[in-house]
PDB file of C-alpha atoms in Angstrom:
ATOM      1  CA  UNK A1152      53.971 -21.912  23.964  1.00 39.00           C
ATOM      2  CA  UNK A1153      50.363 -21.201  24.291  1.00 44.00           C
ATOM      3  CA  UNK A1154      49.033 -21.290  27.958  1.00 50.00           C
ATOM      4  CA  UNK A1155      44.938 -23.021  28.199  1.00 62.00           C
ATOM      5  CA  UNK A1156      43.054 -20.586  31.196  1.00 90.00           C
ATOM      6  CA  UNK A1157      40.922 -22.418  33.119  1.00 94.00           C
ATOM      7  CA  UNK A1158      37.167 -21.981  32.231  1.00 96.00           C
ATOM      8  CA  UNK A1159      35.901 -23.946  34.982  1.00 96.00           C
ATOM      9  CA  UNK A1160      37.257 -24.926  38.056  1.00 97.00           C
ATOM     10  CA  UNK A1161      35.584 -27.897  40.477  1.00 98.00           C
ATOM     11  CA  UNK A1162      36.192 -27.423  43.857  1.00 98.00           C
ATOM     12  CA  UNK A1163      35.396 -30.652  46.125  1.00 98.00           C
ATOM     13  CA  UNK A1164      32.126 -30.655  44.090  1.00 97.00           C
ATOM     14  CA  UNK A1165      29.964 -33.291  45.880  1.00 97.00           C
ATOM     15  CA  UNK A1166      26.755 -34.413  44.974  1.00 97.00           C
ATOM     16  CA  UNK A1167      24.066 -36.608  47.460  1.00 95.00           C
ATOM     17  CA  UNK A1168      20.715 -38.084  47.062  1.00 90.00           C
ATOM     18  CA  UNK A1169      20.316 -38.713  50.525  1.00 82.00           C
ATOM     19  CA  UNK A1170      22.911 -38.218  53.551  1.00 76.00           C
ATOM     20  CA  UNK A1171      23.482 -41.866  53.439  1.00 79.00           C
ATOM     21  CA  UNK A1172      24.452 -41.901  49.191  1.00 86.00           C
ATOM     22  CA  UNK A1173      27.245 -39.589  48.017  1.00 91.00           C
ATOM     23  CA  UNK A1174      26.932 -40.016  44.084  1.00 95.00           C
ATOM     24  CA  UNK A1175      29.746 -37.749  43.833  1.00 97.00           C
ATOM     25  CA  UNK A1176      32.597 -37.468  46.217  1.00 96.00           C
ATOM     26  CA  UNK A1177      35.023 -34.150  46.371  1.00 97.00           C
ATOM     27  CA  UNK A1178      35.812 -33.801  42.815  1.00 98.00           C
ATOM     28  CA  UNK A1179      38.371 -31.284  41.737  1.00 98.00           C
ATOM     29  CA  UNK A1180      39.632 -30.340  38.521  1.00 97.00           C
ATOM     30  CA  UNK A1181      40.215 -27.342  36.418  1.00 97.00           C
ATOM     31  CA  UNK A1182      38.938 -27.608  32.691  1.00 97.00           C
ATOM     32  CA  UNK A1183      41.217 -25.610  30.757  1.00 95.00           C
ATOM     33  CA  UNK A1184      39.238 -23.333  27.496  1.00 95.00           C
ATOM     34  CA  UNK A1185      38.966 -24.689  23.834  1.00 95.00           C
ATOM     35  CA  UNK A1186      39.727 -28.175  24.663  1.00 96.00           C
ATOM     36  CA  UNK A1187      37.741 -31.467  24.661  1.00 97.00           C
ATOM     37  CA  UNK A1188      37.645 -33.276  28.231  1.00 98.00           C
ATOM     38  CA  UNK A1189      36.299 -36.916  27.979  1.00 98.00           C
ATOM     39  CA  UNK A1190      34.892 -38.331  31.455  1.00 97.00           C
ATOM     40  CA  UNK A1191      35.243 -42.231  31.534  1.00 96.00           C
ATOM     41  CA  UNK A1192      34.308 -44.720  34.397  1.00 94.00           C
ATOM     42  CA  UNK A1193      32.464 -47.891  34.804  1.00 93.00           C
ATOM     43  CA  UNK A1194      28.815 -47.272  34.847  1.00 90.00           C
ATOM     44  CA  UNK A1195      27.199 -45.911  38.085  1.00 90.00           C
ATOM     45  CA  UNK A1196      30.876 -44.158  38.858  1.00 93.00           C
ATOM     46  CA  UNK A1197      29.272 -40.599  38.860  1.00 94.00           C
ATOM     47  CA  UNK A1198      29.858 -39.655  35.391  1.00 96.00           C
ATOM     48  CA  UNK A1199      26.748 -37.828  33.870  1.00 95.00           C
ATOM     49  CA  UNK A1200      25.659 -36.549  38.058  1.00 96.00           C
ATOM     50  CA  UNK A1201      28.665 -34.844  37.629  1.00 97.00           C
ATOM     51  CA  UNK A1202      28.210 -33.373  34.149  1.00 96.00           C
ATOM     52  CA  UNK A1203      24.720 -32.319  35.449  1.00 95.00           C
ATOM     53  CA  UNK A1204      25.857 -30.941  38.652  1.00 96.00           C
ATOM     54  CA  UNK A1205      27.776 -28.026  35.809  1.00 97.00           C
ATOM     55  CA  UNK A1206      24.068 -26.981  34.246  1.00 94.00           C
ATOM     56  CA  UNK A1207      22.915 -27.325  37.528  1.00 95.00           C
ATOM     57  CA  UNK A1208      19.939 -29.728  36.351  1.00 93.00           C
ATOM     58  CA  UNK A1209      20.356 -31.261  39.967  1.00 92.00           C
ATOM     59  CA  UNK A1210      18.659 -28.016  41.089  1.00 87.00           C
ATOM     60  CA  UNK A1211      15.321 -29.305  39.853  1.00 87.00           C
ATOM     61  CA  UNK A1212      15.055 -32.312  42.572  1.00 89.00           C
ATOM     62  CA  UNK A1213      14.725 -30.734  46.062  1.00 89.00           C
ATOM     63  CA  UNK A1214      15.957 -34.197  47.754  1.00 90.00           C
ATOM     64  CA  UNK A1215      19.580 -34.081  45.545  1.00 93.00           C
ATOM     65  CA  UNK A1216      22.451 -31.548  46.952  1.00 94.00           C
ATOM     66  CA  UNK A1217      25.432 -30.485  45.419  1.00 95.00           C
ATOM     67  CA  UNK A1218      28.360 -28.469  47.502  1.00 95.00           C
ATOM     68  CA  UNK A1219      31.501 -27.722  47.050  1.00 97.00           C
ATOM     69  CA  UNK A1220      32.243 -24.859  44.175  1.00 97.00           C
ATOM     70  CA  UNK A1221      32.214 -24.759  40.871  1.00 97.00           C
ATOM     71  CA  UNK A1222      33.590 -21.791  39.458  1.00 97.00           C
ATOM     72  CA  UNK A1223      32.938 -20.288  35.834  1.00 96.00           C
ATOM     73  CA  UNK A1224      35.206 -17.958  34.979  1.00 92.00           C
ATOM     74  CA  UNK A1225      35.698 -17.228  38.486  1.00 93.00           C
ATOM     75  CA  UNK A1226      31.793 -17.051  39.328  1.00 94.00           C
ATOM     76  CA  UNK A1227      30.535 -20.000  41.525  1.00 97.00           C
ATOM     77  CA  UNK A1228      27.316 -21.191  39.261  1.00 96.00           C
ATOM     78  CA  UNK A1229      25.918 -23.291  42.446  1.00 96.00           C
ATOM     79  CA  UNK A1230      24.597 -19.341  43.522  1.00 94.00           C
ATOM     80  CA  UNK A1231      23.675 -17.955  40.159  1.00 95.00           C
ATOM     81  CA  UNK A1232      20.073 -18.753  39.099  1.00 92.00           C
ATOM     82  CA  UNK A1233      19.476 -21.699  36.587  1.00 91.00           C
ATOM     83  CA  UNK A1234      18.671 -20.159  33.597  1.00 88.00           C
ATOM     84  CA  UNK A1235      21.706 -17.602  33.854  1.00 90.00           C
ATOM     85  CA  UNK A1236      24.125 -20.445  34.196  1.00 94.00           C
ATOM     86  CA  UNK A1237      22.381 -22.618  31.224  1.00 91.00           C
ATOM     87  CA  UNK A1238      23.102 -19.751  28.391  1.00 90.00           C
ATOM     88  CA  UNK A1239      26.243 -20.688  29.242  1.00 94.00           C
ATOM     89  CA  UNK A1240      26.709 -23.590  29.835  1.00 96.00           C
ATOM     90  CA  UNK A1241      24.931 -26.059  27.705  1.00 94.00           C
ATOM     91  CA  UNK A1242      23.667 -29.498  27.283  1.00 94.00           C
ATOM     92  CA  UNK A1243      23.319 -32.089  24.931  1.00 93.00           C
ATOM     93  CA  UNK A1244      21.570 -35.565  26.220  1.00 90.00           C
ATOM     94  CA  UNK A1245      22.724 -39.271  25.736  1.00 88.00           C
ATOM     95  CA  UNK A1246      19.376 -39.433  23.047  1.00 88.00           C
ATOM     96  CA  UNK A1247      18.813 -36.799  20.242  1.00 89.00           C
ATOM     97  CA  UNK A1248      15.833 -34.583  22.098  1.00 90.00           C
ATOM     98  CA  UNK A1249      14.577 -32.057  19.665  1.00 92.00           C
ATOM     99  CA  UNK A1250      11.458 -30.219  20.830  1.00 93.00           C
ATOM    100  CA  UNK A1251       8.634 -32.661  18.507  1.00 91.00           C
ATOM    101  CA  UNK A1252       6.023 -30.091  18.464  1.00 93.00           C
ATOM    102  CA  UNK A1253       8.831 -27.679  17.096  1.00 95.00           C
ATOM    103  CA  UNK A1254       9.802 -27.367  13.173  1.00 97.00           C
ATOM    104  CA  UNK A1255      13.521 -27.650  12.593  1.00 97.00           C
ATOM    105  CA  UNK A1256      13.782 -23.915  12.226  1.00 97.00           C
ATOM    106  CA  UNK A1257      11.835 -23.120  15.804  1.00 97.00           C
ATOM    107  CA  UNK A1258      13.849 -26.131  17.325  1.00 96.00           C
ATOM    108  CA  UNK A1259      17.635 -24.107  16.601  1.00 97.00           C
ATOM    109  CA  UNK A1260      15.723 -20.834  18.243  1.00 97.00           C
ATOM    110  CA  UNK A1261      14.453 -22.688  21.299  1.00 95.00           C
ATOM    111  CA  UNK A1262      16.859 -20.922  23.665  1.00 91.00           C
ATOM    112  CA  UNK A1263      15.591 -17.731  22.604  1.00 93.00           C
ATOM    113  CA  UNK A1264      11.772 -18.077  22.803  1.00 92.00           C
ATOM    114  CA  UNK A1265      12.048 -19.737  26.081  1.00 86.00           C
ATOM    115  CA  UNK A1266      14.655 -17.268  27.333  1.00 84.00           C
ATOM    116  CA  UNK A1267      11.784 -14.647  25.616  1.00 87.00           C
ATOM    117  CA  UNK A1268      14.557 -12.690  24.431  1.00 90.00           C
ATOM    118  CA  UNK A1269      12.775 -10.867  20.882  1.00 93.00           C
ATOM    119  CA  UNK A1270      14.488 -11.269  17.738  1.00 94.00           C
ATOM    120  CA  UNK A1271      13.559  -9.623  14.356  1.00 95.00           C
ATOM    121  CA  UNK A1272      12.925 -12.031  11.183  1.00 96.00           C
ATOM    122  CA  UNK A1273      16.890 -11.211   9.923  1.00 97.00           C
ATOM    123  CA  UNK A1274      18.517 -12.313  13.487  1.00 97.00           C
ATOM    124  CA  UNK A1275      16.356 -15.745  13.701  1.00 97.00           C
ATOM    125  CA  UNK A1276      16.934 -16.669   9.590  1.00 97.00           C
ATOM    126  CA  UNK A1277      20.638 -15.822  10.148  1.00 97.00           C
ATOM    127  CA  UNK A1278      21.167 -17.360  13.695  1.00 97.00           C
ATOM    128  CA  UNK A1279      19.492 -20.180  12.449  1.00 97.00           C
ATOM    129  CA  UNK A1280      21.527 -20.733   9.019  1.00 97.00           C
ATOM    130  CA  UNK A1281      24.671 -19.858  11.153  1.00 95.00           C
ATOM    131  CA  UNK A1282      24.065 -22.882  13.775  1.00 95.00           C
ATOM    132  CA  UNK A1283      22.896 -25.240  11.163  1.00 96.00           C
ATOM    133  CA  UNK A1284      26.314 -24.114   8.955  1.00 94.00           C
ATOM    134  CA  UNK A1285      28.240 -25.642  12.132  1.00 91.00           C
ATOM    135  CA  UNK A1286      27.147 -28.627  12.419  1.00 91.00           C
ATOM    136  CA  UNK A1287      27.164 -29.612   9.061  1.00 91.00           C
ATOM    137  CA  UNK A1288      23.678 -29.741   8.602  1.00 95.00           C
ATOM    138  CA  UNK A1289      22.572 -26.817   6.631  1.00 96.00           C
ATOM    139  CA  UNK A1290      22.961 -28.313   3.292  1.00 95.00           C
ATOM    140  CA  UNK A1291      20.586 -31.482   4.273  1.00 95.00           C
ATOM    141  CA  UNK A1292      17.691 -29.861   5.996  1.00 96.00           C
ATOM    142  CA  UNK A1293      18.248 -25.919   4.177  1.00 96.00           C
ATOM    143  CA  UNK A1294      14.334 -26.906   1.924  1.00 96.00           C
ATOM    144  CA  UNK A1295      12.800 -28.369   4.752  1.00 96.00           C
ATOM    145  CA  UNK A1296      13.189 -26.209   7.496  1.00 97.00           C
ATOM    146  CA  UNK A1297       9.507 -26.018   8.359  1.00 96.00           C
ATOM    147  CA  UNK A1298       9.395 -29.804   9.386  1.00 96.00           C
ATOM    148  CA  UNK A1299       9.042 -31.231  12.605  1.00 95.00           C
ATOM    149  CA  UNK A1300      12.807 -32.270  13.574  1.00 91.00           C
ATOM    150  CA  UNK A1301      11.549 -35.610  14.370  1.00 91.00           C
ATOM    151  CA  UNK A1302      11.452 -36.100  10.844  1.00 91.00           C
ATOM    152  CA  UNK A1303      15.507 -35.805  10.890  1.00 94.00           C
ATOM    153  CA  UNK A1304      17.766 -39.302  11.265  1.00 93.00           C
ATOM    154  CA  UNK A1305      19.012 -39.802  14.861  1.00 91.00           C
ATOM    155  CA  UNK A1306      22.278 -37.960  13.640  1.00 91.00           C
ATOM    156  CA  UNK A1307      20.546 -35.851  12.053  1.00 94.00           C
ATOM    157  CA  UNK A1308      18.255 -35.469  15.283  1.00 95.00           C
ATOM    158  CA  UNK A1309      21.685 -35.047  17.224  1.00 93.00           C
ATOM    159  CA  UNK A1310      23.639 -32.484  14.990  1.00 93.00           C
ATOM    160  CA  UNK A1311      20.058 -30.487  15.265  1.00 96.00           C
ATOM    161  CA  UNK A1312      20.214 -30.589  19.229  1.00 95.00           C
ATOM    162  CA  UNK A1313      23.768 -29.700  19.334  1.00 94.00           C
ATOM    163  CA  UNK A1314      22.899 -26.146  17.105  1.00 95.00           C
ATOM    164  CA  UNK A1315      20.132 -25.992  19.255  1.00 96.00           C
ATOM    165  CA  UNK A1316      22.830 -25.938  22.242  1.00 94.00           C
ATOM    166  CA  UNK A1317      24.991 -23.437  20.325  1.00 94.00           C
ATOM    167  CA  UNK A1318      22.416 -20.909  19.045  1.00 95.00           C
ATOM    168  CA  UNK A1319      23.079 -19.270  22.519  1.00 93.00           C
ATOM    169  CA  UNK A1320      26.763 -19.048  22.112  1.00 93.00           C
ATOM    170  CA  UNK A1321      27.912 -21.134  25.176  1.00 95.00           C
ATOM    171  CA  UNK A1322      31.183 -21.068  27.018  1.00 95.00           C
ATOM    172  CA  UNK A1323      30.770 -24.253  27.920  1.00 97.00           C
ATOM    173  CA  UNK A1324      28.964 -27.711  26.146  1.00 97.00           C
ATOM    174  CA  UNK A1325      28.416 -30.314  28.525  1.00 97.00           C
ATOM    175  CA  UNK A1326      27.425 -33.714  26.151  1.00 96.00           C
ATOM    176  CA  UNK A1327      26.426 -37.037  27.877  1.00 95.00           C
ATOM    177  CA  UNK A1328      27.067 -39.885  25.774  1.00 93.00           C
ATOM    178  CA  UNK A1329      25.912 -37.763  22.910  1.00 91.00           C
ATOM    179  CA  UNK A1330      26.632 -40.918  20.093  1.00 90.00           C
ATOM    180  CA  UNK A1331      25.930 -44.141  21.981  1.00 88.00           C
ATOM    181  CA  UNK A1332      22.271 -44.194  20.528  1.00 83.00           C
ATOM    182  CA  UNK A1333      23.641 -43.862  16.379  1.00 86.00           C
ATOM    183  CA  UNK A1334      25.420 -45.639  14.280  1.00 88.00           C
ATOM    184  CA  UNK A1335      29.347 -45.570  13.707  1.00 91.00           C
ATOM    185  CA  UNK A1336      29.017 -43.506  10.414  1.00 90.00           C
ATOM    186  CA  UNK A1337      26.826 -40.616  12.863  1.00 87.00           C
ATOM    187  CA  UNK A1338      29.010 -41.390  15.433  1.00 90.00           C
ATOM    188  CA  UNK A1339      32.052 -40.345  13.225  1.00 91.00           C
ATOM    189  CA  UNK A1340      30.200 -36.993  11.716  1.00 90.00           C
ATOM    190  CA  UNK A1341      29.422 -36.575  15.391  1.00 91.00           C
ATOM    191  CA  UNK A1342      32.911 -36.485  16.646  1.00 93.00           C
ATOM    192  CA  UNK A1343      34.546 -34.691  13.327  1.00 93.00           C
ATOM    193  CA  UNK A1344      32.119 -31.976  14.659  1.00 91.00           C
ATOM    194  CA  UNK A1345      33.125 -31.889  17.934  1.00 94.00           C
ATOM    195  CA  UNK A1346      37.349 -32.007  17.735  1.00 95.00           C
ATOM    196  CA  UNK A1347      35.920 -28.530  15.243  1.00 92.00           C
ATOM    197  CA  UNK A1348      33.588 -26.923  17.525  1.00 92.00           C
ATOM    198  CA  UNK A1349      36.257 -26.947  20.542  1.00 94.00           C
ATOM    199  CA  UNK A1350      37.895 -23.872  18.773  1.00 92.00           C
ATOM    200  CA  UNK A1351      34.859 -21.986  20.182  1.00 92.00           C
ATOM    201  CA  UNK A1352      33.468 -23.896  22.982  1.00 96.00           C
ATOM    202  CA  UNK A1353      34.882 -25.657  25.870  1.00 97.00           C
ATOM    203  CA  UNK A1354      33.342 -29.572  25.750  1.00 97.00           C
ATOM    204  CA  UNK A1355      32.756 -31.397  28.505  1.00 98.00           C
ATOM    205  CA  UNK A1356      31.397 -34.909  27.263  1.00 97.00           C
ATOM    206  CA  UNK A1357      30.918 -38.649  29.536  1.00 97.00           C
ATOM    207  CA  UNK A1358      31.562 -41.264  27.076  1.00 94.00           C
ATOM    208  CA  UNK A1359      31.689 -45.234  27.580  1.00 89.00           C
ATOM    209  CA  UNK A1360      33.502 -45.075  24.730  1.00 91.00           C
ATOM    210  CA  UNK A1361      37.405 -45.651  25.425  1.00 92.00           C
ATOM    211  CA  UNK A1362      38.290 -45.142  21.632  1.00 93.00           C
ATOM    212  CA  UNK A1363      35.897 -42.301  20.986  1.00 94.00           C
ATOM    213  CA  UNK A1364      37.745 -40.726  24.287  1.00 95.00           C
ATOM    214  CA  UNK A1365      41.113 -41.025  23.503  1.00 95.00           C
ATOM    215  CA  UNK A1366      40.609 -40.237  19.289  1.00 96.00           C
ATOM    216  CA  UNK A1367      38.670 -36.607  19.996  1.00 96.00           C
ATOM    217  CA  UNK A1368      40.002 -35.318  23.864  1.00 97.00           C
ATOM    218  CA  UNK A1369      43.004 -33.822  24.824  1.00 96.00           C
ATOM    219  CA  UNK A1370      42.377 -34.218  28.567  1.00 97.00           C
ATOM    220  CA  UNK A1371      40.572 -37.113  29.981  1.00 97.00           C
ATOM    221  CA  UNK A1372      39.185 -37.709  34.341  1.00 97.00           C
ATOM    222  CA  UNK A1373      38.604 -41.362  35.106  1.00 97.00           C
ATOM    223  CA  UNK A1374      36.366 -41.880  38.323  1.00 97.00           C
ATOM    224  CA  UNK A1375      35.067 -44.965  39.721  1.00 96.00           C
ATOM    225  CA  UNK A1376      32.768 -45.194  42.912  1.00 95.00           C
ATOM    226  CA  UNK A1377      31.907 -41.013  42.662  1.00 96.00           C
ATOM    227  CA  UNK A1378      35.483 -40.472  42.858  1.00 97.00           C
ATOM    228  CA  UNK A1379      38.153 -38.707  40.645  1.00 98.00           C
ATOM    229  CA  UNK A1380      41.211 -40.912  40.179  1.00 97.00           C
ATOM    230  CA  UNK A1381      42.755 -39.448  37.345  1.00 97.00           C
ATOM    231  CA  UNK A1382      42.791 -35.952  35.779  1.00 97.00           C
ATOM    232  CA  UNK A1383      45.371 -35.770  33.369  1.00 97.00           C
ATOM    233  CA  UNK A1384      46.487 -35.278  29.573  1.00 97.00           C
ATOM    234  CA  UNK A1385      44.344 -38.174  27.402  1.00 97.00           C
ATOM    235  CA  UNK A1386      47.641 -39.421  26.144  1.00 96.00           C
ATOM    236  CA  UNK A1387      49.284 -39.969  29.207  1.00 97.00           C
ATOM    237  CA  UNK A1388      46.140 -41.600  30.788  1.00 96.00           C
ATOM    238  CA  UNK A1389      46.366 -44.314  28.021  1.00 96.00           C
ATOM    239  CA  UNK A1390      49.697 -44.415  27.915  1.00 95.00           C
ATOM    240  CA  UNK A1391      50.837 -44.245  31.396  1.00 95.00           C
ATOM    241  CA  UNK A1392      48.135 -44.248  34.178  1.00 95.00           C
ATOM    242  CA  UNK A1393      49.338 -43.635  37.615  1.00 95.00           C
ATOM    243  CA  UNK A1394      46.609 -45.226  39.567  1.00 95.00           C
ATOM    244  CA  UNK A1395      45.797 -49.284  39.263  1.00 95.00           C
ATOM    245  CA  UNK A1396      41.957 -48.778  39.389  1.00 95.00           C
ATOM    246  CA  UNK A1397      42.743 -46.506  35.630  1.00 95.00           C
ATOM    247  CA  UNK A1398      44.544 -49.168  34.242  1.00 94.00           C
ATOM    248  CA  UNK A1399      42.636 -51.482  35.270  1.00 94.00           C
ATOM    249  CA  UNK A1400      39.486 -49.781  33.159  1.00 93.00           C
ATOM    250  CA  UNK A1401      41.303 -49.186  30.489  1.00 93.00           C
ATOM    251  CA  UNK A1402      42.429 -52.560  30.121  1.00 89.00           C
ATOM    252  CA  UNK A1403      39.035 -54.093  30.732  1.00 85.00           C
ATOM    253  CA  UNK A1404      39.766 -55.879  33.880  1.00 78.00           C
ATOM    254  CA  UNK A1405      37.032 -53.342  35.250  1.00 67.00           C
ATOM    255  CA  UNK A1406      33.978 -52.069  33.679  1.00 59.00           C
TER     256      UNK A1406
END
């Protein structure tokens, strides 16, 4: 039987805006490697200031603290600096963001230029066919790599942002309601991608989405009020929730 290690561990992770509003309240869970954990909850639960909290975005806003741990293979990122954790850990937004002054070529090498770590002409053309290759989106955009990415479909716009995220060969991809803005038929290419990618990178993704959760994750954390819940196996979440408040949510008496 194959045994998951733990890539990242969150010790009583809390997160405040002021010392009046906890947004995040003691959260613990270890997120075992190569799997696909969904984070549900009704809106305003904590979701996506937890997700941040992991690429340590929160770090940019002097009046929002995070304490607690949370350990990366064993390293607590809350004392590492930013831009070490975020080549590991990365992040894809609820919207497709590519860069718009950026071509779709420049847009997969963003990590690099603004890390300024120097590549020759072979490592960028193959880094950036590589990326573009795993997301399903070198075939469609291969002629037309010198256009703006804004000129891409929002799924298009999305599979582009997620390369973008891997070109720097993550341990970790944190995605925040990465397909609520496109359609289902993106939405499906979207998650195909992702239940593939998790045999290389750990995902992390908040979704609203209770079928898109339990159809792509294989473990699943429900919180409600900046609370965890429920950490457990996606199936037995659906199937058998312990707590009221999680089947209550997932039977749309709450949301």
């Amino acid at each position: 039987m194959e045994i998951k290690k733990t890539i990242l561990d969150l010790k009583r992770v809390c997160v405040s805006y002021t010392k009046q509003t906890m947004a995040v309240k003691y959260v613990s869970a270890a997120i075992e490697r190569n799997t696909i954990t969904a984070i549900m909850g009704p809106s305003g639960c904590g979701k996506s200031t937890l997700l941040r909290a992991v690429n340590l975005i929160h770090h940019l806003y002097p009046n929002i603290h995070v304490t607690g741990e949370i350990l990366w293979n064993g390293q607590n990122i809350l004392s590492m600096q930013p831009i070490d954790v975020r080549r590991h850990i990365g992040m894809v937004f609820q919207r497709p963001t590519p860069f718009s002054t950026m071509s779709i070529y420049d847009n997969v090498l963003a990590g690099y230029t603004l890390n300024g770590i120097r590549l020759s002409k072979t490592e960028k053309d193959e880094i950036v066919e590589t990326n573009l290759r795993n997301v399903f989106l070198w075939e469609e955009v291969k002629d037309v790599l010198n256009k703006k990415g804004t000129f891409l479909s929002g799924g298009q716009q999305q599979r582009l942002c997620i390369a973008r995220a891997l070109a720097l060969k993550p341990d970790v991809l944190l995605m925040d309601e990465p397909t609520s803005a496109l359609d289902p038929i993106a939405t499906k290419n979207i998650e195909e991608l992702l239940v593939e990618l998790q045999k290389h990178v750990t995902i992390l993704i908040v979704t609203h989405n209770m079928g898109q959760a339990r159809r792509i994750s294989s473990k699943s954390m429900f919180m409600y009020l900046g609370e965890l819940v429920e950490y457990d196996d996606t199936e037995t979440i659906f199937s058998n929730p312990v707590d009221e408040r999680t089947k209550a949510y997932l039977t749309g008496k709450m949301g």
